[in-house]
Short mmCIF file of C-alpha atoms and ligand atoms in Angstrom, two decimals:
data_model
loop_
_atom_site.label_atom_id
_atom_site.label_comp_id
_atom_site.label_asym_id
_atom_site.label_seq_id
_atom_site.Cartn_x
_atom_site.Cartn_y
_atom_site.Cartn_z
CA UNK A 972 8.95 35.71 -33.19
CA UNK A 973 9.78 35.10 -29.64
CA UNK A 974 7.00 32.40 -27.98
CA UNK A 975 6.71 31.53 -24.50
CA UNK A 976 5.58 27.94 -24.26
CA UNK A 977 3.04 28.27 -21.44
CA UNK A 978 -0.74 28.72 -21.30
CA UNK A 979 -2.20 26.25 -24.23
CA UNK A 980 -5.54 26.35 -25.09
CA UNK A 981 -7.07 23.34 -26.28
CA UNK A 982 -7.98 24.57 -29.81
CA UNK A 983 -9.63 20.82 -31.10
CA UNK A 984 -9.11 17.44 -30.50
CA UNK A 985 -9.72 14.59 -33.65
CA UNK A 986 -8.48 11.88 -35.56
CA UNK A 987 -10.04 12.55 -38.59
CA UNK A 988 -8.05 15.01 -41.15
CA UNK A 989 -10.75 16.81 -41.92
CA UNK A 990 -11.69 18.05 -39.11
CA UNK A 991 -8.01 19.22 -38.26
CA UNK A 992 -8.33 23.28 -37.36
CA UNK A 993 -7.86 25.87 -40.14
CA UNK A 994 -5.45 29.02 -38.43
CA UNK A 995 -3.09 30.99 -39.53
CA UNK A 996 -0.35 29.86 -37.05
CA UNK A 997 2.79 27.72 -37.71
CA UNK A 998 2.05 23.94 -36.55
CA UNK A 999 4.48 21.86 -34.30
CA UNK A 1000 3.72 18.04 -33.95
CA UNK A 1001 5.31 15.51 -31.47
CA UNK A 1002 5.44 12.26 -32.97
CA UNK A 1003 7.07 9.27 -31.62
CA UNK A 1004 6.15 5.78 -30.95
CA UNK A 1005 3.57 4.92 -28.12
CA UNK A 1006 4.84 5.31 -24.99
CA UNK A 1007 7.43 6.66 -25.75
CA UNK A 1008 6.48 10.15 -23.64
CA UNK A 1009 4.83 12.34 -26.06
CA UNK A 1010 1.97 13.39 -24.40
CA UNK A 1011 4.08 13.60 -20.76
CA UNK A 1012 6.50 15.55 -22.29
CA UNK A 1013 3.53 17.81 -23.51
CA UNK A 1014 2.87 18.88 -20.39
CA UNK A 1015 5.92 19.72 -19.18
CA UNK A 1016 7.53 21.53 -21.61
CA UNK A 1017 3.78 23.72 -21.60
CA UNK A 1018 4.17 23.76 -17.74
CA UNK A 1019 0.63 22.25 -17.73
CA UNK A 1020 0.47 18.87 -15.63
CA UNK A 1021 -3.24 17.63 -16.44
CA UNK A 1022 -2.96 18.79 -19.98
CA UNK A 1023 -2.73 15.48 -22.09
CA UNK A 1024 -3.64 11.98 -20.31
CA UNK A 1025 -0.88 9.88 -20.06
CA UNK A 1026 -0.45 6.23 -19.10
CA UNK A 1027 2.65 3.89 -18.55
CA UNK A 1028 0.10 1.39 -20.91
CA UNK A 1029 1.03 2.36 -24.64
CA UNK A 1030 -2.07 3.75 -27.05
CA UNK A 1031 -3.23 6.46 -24.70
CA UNK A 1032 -3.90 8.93 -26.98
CA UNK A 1033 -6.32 8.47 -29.54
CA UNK A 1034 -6.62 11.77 -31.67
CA UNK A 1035 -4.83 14.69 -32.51
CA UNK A 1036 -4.54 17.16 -29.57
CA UNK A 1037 -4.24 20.75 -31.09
CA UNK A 1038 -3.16 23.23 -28.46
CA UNK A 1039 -2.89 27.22 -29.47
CA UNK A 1040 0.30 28.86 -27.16
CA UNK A 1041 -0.24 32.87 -27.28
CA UNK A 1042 -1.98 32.73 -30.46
CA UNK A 1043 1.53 32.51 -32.13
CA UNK A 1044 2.04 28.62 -32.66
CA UNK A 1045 0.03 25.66 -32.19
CA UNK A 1046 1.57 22.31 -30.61
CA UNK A 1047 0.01 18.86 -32.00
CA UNK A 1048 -0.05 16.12 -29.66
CA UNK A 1049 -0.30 13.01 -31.54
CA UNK A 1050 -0.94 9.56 -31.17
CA UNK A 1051 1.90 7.03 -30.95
CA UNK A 1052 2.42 4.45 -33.19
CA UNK A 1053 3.72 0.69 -33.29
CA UNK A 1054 2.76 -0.80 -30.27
CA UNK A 1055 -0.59 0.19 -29.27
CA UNK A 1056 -2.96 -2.31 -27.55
CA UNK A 1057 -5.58 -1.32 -29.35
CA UNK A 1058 -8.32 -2.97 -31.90
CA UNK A 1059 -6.45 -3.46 -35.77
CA UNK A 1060 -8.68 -1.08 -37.73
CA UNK A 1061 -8.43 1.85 -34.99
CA UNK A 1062 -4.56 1.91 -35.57
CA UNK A 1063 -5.42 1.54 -39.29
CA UNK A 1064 -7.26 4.95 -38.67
CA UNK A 1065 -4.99 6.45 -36.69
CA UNK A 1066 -2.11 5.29 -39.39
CA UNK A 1067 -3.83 6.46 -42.12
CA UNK A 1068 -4.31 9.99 -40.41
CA UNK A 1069 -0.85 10.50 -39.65
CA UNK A 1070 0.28 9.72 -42.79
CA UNK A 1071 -2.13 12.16 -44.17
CA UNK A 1072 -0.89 14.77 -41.58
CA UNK A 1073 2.67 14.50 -42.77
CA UNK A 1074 2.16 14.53 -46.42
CA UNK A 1075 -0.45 16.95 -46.51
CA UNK A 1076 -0.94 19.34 -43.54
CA UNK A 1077 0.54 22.90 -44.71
CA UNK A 1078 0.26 24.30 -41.84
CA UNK A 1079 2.96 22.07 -40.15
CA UNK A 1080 6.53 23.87 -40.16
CA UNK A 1081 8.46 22.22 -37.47
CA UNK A 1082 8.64 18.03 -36.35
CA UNK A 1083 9.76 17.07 -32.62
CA UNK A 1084 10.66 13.35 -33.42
CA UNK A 1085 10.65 11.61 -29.81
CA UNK A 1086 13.07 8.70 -29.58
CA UNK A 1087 13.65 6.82 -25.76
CA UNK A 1088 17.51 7.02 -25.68
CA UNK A 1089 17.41 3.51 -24.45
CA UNK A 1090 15.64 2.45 -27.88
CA UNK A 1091 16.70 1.65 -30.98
CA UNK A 1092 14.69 3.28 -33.92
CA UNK A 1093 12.51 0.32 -35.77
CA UNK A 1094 10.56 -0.14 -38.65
CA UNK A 1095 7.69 1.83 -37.88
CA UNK A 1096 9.63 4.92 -36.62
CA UNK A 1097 11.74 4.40 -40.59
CA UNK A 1098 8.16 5.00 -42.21
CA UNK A 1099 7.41 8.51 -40.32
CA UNK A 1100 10.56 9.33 -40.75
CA UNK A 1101 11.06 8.72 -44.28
CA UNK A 1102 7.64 11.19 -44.64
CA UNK A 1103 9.22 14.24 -42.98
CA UNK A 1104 12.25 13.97 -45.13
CA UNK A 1105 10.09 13.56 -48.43
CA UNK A 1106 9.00 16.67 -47.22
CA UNK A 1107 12.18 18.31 -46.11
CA UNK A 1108 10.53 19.58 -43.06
CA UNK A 1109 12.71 21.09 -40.38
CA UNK A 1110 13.03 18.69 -37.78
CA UNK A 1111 14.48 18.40 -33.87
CA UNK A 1112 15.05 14.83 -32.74
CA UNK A 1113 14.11 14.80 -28.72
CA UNK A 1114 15.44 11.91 -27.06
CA UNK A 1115 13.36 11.57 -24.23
CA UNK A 1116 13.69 9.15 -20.41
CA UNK A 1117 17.16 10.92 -19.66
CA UNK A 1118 16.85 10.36 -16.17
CA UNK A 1119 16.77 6.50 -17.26
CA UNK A 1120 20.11 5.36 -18.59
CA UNK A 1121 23.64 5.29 -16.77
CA UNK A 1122 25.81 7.91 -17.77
CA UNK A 1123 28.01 5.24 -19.34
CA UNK A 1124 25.36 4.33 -21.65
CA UNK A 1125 24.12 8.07 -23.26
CA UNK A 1126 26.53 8.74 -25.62
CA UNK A 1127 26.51 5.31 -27.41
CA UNK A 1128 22.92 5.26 -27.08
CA UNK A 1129 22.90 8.42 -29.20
CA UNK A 1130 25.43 7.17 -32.00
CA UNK A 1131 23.04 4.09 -32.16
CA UNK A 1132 19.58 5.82 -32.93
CA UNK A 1133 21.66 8.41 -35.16
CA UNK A 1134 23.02 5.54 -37.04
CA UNK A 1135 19.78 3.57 -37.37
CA UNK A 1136 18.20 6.77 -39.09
CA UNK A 1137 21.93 7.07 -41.22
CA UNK A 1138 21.97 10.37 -40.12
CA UNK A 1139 25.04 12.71 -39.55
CA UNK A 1140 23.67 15.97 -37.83
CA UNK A 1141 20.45 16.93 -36.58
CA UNK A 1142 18.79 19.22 -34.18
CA UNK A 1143 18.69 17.38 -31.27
CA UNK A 1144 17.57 17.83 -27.22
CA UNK A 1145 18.12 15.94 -24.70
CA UNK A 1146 14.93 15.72 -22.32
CA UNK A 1147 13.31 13.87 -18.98
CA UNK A 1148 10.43 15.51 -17.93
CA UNK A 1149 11.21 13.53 -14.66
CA UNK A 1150 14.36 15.41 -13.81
CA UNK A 1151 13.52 18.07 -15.36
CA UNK A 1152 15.78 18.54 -18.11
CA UNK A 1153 15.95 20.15 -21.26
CA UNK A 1154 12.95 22.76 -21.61
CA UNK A 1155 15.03 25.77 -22.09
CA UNK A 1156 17.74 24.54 -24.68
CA UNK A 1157 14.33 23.43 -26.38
CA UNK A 1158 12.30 26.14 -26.08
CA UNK A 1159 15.37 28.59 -27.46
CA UNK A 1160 16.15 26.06 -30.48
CA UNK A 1161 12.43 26.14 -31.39
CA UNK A 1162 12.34 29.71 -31.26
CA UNK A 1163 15.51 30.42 -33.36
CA UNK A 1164 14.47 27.77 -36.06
CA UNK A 1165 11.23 30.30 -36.49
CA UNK A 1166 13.00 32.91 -36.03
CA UNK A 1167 15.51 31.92 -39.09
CA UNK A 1168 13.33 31.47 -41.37
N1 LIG B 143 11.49 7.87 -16.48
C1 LIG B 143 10.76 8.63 -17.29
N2 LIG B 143 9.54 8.22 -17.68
C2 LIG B 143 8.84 9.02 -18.53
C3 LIG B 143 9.35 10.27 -19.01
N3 LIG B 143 8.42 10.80 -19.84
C4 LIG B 143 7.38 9.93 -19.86
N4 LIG B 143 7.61 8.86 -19.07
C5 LIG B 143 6.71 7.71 -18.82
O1 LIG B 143 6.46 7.04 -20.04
C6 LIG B 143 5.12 6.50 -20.06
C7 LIG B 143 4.40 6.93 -21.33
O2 LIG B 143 4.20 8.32 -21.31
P1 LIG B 143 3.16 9.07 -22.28
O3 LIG B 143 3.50 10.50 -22.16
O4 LIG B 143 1.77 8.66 -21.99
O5 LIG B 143 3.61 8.49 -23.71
P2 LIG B 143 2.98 8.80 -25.15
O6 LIG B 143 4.13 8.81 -26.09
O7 LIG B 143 2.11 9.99 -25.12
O8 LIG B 143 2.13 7.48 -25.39
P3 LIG B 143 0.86 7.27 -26.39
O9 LIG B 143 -0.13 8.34 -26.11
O10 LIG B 143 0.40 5.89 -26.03
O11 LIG B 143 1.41 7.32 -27.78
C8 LIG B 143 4.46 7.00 -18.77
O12 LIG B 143 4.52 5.96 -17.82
C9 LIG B 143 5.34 8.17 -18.34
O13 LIG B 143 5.33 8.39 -16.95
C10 LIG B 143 10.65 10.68 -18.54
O14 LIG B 143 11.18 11.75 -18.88
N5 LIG B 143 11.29 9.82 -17.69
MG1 LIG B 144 0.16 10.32 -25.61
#
């Protein structure tokens, strides 16, 4: 399989599990903390600008986003967690539906995990984490905001966030949709991991 991620078409949007779409495709989701560029990064990397809202305030996206690309994969824009500013029992809900997602959506073959590079991994990014290993599911960790460090500072940043999540290889991309960095080795990585299997 060879997919060209360009021309998404919104398929649904929801934050309710049931009401997730029922296809045939393989499922991609972007999960990462709020703000930490999901839904920007979204948009670039499907050459769409206006695709997905997003907002320098965190908790801007409040469902699942399910986008179809060439009828051959489908791309989940999620909402962030941890720091939201919104009401207690909506991140409850939203909680509660991701953790549903990642234990129990079948359709889902592939996880972008989206760390800042100038973040370390907490708590809250442990517990999603911890679900997509229970599951073993193939995962590329993106570290998104490039443009934003000094040079000086990327490589430790790296060992840090690998060493919060104790882990000794993975997948990983470097991306800023700012300057424009990292679609391609992306894009090729996601199509060989489907490709392998
Ligand atoms: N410097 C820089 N800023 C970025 C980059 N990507 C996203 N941002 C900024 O980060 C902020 C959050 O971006 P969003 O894409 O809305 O983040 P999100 O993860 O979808 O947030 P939620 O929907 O709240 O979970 C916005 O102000 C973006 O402009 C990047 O590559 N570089
Ligand atoms: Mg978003």
């Amino acid at each position: 399989m060879q997919v060209e991620f360009t021309n998404p078409k919104l398929m649904r949007k929801s934050a309710k599990f049931a009401n997730f779409p029922i296809h045939q495709m393989p499922e991609i989701a972007i999960i990462g903390k709020s703000n930490v560029g999901k839904s920007s990064f979204v948009n670039h990397f499907l050459k769409t600008p206006n695709l997905t809202m997003t907002s320098s305030k965190p908790g801007r996206t409040r469902q699942f986003f399910f986008f179809n690309i060439h009828n051959k994969i489908v791309l989940v824009d999620l909402p962030g967690y941890g720091w939201a500013s919104v009401s207690k029992t909506m991140k409850a809900d939203w909680n509660q539906t991701m953790v549903e997602y990642l234990k129990f959506r079948e359709e889902l073959q592939l996880v972008l995990f989206l760390v800042d590079i100038r973040r370390v991994p907490d708590e809250n990014d442990f517990k999603m984490f911890d679900l997509i290993l229970d599951r073993e599911l193939p995962m590329i960790l993106l570290f998104t905001k490039m443009d934003k460090p000094k040079k000086n500072e990327i490589a430790k940043n790296k060992k840090k966030i690998f060493e919060a999540f104790d882990l000794h290889t993975c997948m990983n991309v470097s991306y800023s949709v700012h300057s424009n960095k990292g679609r391609p080795e992306l894009s090729k990585l996601i199509n060989q991991a489907f490709s392998e299997e």
